[in-house]
Coordinates of C-alpha atoms in Angstrom, one line a residue:
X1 CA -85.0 -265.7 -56.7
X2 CA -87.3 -267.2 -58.8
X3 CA -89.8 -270.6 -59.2
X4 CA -87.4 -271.9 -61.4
X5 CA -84.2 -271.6 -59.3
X6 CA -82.2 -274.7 -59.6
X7 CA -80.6 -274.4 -55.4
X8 CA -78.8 -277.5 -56.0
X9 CA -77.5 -276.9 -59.4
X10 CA -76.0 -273.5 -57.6
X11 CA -75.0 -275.3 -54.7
X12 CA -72.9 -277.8 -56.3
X13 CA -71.4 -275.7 -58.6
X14 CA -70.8 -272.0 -57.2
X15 CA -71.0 -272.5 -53.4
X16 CA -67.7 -273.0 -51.3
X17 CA -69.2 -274.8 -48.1
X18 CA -67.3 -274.6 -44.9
X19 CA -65.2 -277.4 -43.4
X20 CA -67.0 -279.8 -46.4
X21 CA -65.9 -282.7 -48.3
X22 CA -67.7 -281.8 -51.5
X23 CA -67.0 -285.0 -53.4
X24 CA -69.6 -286.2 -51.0
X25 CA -72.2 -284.4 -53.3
X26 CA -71.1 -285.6 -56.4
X27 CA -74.0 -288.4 -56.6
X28 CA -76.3 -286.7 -53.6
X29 CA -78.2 -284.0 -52.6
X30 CA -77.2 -281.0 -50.9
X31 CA -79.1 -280.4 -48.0
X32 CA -80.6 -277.1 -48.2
X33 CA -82.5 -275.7 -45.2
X34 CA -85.3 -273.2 -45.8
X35 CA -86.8 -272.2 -42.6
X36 CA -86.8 -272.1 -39.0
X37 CA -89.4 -271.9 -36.2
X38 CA -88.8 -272.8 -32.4
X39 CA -86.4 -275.7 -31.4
X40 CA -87.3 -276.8 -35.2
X41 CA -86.3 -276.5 -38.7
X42 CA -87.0 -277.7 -42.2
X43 CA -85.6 -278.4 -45.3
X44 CA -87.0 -278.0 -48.9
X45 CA -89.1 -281.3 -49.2
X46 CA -90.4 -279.8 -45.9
X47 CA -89.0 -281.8 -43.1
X48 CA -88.8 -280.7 -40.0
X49 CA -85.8 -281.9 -37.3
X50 CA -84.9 -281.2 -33.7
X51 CA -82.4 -278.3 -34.1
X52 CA -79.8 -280.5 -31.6
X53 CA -76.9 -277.9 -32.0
X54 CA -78.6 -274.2 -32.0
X55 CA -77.6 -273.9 -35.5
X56 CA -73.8 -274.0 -34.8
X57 CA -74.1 -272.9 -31.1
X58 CA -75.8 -269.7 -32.0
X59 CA -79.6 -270.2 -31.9
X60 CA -80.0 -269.9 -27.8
X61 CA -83.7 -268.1 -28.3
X62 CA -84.8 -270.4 -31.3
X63 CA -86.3 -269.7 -34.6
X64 CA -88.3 -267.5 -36.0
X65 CA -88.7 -264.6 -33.7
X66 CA -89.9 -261.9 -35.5
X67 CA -89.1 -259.1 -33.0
X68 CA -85.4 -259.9 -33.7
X69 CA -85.9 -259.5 -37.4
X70 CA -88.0 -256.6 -37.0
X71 CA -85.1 -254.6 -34.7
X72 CA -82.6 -254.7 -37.2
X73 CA -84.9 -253.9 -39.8
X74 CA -85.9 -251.5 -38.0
X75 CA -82.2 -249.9 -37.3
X76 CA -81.7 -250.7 -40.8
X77 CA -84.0 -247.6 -41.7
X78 CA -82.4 -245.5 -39.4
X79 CA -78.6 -245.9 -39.9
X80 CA -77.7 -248.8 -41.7
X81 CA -74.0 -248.2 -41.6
X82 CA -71.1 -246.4 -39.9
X83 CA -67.5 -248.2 -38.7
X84 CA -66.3 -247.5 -34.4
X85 CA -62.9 -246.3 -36.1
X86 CA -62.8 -242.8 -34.1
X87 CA -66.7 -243.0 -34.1
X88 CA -69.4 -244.4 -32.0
X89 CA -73.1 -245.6 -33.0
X90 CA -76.0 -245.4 -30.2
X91 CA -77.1 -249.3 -30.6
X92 CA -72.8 -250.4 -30.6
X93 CA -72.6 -247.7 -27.0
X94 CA -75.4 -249.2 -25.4
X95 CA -74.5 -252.9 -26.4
X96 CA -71.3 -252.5 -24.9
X97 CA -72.6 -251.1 -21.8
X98 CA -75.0 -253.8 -21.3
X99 CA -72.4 -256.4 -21.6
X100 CA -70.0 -254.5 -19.2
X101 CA -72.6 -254.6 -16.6
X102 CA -73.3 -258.3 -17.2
X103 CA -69.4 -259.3 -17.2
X104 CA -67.6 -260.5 -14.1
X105 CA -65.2 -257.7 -11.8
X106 CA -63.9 -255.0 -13.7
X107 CA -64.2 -256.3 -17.3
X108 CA -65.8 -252.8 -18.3
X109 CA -63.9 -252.3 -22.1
X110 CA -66.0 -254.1 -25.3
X111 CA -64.1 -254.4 -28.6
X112 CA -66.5 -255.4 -31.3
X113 CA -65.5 -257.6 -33.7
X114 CA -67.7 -259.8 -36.3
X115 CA -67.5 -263.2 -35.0
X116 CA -65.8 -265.5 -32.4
X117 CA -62.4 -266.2 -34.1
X118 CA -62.0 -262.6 -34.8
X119 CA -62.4 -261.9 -31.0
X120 CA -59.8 -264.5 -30.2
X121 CA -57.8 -262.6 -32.6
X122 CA -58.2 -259.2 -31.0
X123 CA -57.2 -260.9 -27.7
X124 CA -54.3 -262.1 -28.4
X125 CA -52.9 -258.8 -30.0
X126 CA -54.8 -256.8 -27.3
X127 CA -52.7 -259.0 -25.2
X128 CA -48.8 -258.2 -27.2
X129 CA -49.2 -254.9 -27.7
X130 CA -50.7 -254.8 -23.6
X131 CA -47.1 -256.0 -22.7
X132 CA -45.6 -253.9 -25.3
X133 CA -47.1 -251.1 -23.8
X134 CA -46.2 -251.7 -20.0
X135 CA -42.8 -252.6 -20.7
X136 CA -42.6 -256.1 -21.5
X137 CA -42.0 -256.9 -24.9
X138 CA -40.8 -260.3 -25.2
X139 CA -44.2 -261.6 -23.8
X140 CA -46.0 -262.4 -27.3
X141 CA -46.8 -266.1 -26.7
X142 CA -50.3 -267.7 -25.7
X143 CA -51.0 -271.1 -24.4
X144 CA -54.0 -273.3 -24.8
X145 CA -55.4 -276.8 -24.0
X146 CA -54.9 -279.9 -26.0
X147 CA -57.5 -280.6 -29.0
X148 CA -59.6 -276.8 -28.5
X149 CA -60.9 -275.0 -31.0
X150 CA -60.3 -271.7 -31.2
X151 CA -61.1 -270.0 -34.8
X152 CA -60.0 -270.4 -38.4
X153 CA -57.7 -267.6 -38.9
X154 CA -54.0 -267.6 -38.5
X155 CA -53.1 -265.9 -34.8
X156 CA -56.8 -268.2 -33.5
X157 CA -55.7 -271.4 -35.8
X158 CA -52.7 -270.7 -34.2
X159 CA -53.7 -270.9 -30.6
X160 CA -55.9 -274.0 -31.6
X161 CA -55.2 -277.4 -30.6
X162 CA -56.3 -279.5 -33.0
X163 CA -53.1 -280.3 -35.5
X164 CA -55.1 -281.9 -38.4
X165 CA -57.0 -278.8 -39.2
X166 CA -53.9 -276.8 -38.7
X167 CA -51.5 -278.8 -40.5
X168 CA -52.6 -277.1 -44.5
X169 CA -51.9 -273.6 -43.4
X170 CA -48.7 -274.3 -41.7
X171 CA -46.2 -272.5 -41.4
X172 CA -48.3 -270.4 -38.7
X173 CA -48.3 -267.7 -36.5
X174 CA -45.7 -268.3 -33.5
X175 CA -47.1 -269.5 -30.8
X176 CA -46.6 -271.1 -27.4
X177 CA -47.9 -275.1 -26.2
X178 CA -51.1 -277.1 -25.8
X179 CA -51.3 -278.3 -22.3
X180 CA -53.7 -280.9 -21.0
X181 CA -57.6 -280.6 -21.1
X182 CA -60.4 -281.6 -18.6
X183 CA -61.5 -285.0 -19.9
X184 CA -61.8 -286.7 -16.6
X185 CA -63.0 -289.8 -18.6
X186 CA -59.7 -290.1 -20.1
X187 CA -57.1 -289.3 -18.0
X188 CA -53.8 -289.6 -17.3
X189 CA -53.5 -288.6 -14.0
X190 CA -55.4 -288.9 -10.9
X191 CA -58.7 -290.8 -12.7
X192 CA -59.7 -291.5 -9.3
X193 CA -59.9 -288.3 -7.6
X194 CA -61.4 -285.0 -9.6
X195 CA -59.8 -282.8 -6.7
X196 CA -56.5 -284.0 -7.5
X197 CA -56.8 -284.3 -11.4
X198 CA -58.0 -280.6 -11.5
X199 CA -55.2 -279.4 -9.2
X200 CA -52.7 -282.0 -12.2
X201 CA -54.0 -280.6 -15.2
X202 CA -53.9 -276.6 -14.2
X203 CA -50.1 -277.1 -13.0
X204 CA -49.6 -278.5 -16.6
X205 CA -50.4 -274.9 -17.6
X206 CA -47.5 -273.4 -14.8
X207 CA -45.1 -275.8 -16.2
X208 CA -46.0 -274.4 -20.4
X209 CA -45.2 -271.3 -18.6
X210 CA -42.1 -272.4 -16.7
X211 CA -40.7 -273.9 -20.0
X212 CA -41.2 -271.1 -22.5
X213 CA -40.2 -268.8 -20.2
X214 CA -42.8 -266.7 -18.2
X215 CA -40.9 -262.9 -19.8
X216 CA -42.4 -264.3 -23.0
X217 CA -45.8 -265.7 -22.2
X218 CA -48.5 -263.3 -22.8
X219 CA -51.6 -264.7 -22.8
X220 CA -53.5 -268.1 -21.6
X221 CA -56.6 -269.1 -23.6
X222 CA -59.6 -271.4 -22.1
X223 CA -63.3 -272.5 -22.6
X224 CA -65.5 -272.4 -19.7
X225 CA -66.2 -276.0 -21.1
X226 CA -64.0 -277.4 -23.9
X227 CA -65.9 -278.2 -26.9
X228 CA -63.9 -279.9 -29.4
X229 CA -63.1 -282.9 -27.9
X230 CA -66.8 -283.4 -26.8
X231 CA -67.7 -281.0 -23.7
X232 CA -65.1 -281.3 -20.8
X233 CA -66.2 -279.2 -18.0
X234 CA -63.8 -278.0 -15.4
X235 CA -62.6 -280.4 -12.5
X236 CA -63.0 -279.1 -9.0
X237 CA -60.6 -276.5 -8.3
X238 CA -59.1 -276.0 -11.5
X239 CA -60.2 -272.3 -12.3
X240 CA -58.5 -271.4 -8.6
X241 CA -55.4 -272.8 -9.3
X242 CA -55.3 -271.1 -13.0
X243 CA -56.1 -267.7 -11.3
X244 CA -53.2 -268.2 -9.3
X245 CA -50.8 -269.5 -12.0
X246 CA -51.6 -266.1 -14.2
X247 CA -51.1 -263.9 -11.4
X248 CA -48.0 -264.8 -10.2
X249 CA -46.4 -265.4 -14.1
X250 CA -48.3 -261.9 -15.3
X251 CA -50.2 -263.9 -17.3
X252 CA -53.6 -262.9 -18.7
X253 CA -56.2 -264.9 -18.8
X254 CA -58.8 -265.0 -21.7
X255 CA -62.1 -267.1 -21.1
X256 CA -62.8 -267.8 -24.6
X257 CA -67.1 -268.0 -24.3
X258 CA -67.7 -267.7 -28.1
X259 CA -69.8 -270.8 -27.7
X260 CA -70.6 -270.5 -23.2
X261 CA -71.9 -267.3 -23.2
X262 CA -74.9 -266.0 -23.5
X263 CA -76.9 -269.1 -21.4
X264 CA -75.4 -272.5 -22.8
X265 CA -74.2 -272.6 -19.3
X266 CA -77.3 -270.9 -17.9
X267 CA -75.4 -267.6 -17.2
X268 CA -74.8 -264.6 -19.6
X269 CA -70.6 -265.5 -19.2
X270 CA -69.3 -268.8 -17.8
X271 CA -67.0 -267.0 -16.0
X272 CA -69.8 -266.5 -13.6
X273 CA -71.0 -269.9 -14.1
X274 CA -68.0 -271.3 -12.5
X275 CA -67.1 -268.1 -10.3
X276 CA -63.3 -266.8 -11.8
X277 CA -62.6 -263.8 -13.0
X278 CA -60.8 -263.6 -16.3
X279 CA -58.7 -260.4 -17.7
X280 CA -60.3 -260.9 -21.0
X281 CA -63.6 -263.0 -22.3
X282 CA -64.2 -264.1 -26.2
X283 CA -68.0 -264.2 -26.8
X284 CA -69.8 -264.0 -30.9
X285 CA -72.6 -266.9 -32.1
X286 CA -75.7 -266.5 -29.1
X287 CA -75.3 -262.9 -28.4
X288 CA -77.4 -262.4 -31.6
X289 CA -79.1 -266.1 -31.6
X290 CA -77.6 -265.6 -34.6
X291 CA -80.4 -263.0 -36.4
X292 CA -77.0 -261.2 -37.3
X293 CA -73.2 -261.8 -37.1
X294 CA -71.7 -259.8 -34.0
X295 CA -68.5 -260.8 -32.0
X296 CA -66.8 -259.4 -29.0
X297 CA -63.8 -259.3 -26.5
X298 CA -64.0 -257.6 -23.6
X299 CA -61.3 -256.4 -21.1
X300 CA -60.9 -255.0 -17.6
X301 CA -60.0 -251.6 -17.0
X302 CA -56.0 -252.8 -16.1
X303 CA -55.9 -253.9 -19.3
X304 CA -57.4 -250.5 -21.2
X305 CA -55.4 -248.0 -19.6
X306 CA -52.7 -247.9 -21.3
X307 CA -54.1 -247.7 -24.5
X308 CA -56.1 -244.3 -22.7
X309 CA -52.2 -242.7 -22.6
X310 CA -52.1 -239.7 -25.5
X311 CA -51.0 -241.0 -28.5
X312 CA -51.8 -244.6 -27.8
X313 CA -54.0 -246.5 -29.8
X314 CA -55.0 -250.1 -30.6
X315 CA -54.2 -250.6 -34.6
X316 CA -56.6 -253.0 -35.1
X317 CA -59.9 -253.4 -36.4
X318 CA -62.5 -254.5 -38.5
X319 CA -64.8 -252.9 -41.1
X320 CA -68.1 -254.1 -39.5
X321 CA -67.6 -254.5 -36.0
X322 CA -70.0 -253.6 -33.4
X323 CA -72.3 -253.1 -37.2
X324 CA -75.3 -250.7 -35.7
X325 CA -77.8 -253.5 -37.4
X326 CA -76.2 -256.2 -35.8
X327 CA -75.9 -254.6 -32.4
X328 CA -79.9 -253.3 -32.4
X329 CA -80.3 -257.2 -32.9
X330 CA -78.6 -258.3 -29.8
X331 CA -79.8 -255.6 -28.0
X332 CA -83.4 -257.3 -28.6
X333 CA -82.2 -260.6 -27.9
X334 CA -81.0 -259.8 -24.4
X335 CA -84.2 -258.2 -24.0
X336 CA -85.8 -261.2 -24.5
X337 CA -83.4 -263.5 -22.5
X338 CA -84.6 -261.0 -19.4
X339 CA -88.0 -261.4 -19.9
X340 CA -88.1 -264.9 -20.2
X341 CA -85.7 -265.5 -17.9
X342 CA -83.9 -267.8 -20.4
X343 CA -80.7 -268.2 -17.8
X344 CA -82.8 -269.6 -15.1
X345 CA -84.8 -272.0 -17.4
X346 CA -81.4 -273.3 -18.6
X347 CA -80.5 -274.2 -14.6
X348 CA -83.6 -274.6 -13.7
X349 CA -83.9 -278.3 -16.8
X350 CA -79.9 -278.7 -16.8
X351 CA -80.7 -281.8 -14.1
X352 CA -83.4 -283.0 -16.4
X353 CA -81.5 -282.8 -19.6
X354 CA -78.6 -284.5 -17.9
X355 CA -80.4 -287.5 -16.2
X356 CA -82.1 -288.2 -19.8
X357 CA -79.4 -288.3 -22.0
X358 CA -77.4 -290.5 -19.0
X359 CA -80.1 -293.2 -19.6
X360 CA -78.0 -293.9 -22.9
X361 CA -75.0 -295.5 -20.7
X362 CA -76.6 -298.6 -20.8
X363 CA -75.7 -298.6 -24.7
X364 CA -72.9 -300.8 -24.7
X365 CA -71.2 -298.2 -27.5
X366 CA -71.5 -294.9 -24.8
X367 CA -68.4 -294.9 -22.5
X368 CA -69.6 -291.3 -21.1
X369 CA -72.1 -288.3 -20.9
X370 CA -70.6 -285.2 -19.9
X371 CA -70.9 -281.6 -20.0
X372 CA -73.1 -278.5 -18.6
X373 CA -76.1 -276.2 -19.1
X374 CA -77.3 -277.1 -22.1
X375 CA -74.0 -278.3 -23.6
X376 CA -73.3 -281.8 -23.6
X377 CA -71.3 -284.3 -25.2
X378 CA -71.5 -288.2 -25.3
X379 CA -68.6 -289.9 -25.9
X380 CA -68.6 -293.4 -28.0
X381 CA -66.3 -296.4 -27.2
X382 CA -65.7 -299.9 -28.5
X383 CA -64.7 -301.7 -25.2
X384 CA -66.6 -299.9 -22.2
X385 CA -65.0 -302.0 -19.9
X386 CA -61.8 -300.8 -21.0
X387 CA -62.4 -297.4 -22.9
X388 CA -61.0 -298.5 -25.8
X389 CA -61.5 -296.1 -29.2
X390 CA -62.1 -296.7 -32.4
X391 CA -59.9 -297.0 -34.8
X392 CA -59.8 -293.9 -37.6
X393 CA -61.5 -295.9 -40.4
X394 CA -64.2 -297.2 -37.6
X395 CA -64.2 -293.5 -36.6
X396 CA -65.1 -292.5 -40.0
X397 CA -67.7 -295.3 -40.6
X398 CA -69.6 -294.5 -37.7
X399 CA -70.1 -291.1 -37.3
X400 CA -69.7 -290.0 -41.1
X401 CA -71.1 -293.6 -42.4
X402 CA -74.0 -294.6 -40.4
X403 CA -74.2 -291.8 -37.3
X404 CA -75.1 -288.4 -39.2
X405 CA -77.3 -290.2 -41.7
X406 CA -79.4 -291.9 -39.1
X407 CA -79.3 -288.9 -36.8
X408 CA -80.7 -286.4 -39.4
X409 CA -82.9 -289.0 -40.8
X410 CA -84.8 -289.5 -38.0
X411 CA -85.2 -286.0 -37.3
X412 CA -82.1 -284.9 -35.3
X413 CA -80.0 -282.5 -36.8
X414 CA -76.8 -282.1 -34.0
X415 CA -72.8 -283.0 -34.6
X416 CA -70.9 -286.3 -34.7
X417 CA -67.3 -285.5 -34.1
X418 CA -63.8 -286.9 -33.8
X419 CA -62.3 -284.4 -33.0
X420 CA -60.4 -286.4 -30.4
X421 CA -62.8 -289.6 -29.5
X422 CA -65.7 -289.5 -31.6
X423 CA -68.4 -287.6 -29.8
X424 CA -72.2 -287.1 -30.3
X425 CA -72.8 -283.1 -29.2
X426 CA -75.7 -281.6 -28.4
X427 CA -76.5 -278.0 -27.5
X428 CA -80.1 -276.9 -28.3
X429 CA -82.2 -274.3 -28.1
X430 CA -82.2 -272.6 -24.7
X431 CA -86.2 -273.1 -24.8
X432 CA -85.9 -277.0 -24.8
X433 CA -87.5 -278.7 -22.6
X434 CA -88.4 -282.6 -21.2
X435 CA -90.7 -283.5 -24.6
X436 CA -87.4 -282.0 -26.9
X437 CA -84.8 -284.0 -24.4
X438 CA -86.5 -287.0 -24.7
X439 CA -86.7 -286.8 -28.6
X440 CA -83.0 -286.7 -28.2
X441 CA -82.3 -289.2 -26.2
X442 CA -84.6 -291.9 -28.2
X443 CA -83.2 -290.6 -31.3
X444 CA -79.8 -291.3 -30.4
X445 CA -80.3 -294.3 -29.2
X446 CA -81.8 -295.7 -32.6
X447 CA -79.2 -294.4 -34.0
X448 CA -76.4 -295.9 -31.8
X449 CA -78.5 -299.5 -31.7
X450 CA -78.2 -299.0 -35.2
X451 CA -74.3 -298.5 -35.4
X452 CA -73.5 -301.3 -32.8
X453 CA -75.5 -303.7 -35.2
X454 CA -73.8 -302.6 -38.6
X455 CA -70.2 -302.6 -36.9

């Protein structure tokens, strides 16, 4: 690349962004991002901005580290290539130990994969050809909650519950239902009593199961916290009851952590986190902090030994799964969660982070702060008396319109979303602390002042 590279020349006319409306940039600039160091990054007139979202949920131990970069450079040199199909690689065995030991119960058996929605993927046809195996062939179908996001290709867009982004690609993969989420805020049962709307919304998941017919459910698939939607956690009780529900339907149960792992929650899995034992977990974006693309799904022994029976194997894979680079990278990062005890920071300033951005409910357009770790979502409302929404059009005008410009212009780069009620989410580098959460929460609430004057 040269002095005289024309990036948004290139951008606007040979880059395919993801999930963009590109008329946008008919008449404006394309942001372009050039650098990162710590909770900050910067853009090509040299800004810098609060990194609010880790990159896309990725970046848990910020920007910049150099002994990530220099690992996989360093691998690079070594062996810089070579696929797991019948083969194994040193830095992809000892990844996949490491995350065996740090996975709940038995969950000892690590398929690499590149990403998050590749790992749902492999889950859900780990899962079919699981039944297939053990004699139950019919069970194929999965079930999932009500507005999740769970990848981009067609088994995970399938298991997704958000029907606008589905709706292009249709006709899809056949699937099961969407049952209801965990958005105590909104809902429509029990809005009184958590105990009792957590015990509600996981026997919404044994009646999916009761009405497809539990012979052809195979697999159940739920964040530790939901993200789209803006960060429901789980009510009391409601991981019990699920662990109950899959066991006595044959169920299996994949904790999809693709975003939870890795310390948003403050422990390497959410499973632990919350204390249930899954039979499969999703996990990708912070197992890197995102230095290079890895994914994984990893299953208990029940699960594995049947494909250990001669002349069994799983026909699936992926050219650069468990890539030797990539897993020499995360191998570093993990190293450096343990030695800076990055898990126990995240518990240790989840209190803190959570009383500051709460000093926003006295906004008259925040109806509700929610979330855990260092995952949190806060929810916008017209009417807090009531909780009434915004309309689609106001939707668009204040989180497209006014919302993300004033954000990012005063520094904050994190997500406004309406995917469901429009949400402002934040998840920032595990390494924040009371200076970056107070940034947040002033910056916001510009921003919001801002939005409730222009509406």
């Amino acid at each position: 690349m040269t002095d005289s590279f024309d990036v948004q020349h290139a951008a606007k006319n040979h880059l395919w962004m993801h999930f963009t409306q590109h008329a946008n940039f008919e008449h404006a600039d394309v942001p372009v991002i050039t650098r990162g160091e710590g909770v900050h990054i910067y853009d090509s007139a040299g800004r810098q901005y609060l990194d609010g979202l880790s990159g896309l949920f990725v970046v848990q131990v910020g920007h910049g580290r150099a002994e990530l970069a220099e690992a996989g450079a360093k691998q690079a040199k070594e062996l810089e290539f070579f696929p797991l199909w019948t083969f194994a690689t040193e830095p992809a065995a000892r990844l996949a130990e490491r995350l065996a030991h740090e996975a709940p119960g038995d969950l000892n058996r690590v398929f690499f994969t590149t990403g998050g929605g590749e790992a749902v993927e492999t889950a859900w046809k780990a899962a079919k050809q699981y039944f297939k195996l053990t004699g139950k062939p019919e069970k194929t179908k999965a079930i999932s909650r009500q507005i999740a996001y769970h990848g981009t290709t067609h088994g995970a867009l399938s298991i997704t519950g958000l029907p606008d982004i589905k709706a292009p690609f249709e006709p899809l993969v056949p699937s099961g239902r969407h049952v209801a989420n965990t958005n105590f805020y909104r809902a429509p049962e029990h809005g009184d009593d958590p105990l009792a709307f957590g015990r509600w919304a996981a026997d919404q998941i044994e009646q999916a199961i009761l009405a497809e017919g539990p012979e052809t459910v195979a697999a159940l698939f739920l964040e530790p916290v939901q993200n789209s939607g803006g960060c429901f956690p789980p009510p009391p009780g409601y991981f019990e009851r699920v662990r109950e529900i899959c066991d006595t339907y044959d169920v299996l149960w994949v904790s999809d952590e693709v975003i939870c792992a890795f310390g948003r929650l403050g422990e390497t899995f959410g499973a632990t986190r919350f204390g249930y034992q899954p039979d499969m977990i999703t996990c990708a974006k912070g197992m890197t902090s995102g230095y290079a693309p890895i994914g994984a799904m990893i299953a208990t022994d029940r699960i594995m030994e049947p494909f250990l029976q001669p002349g069994v194997s799983f026909s699936h894979g992926y050219t650069f799964g468990g890539h030797p680079v990539s897993a020499a990278v995360a191998l570093a990062n993990l190293d450096v969660f343990d030695r800076e005890k990055l898990n126990l920071h995240v518990r240790e300033n989840e209190g803190a982070f959570r009383s500051t951005l709460e000093k926003l409910l006295d906004l008259d357009f925040v109806g509700d702060v929610r979330g855990e770790g260092y995952f949190y979502g806060i929810e916008l409302v017209k009417d807090k008396a009531t909780k009434e929404s915004f309309t689609d059009e106001e939707s668009e005008r204040l989180l497209r319109g006014i919302l993300t410009p004033e954000l990012f212009g005063h520094g904050l780069y994190c997500r406004a979303d309406d995917r469901g009620d429009p949400v402002i989410q934040l998840a920032p580098p595990l390494i924040c602390g009371q200076a970056e959460f107070d940034q947040m929460e002033q910056i916001i609430r510009a921003a919001v002042t801002t939005a409730q004057s222009a509406l």
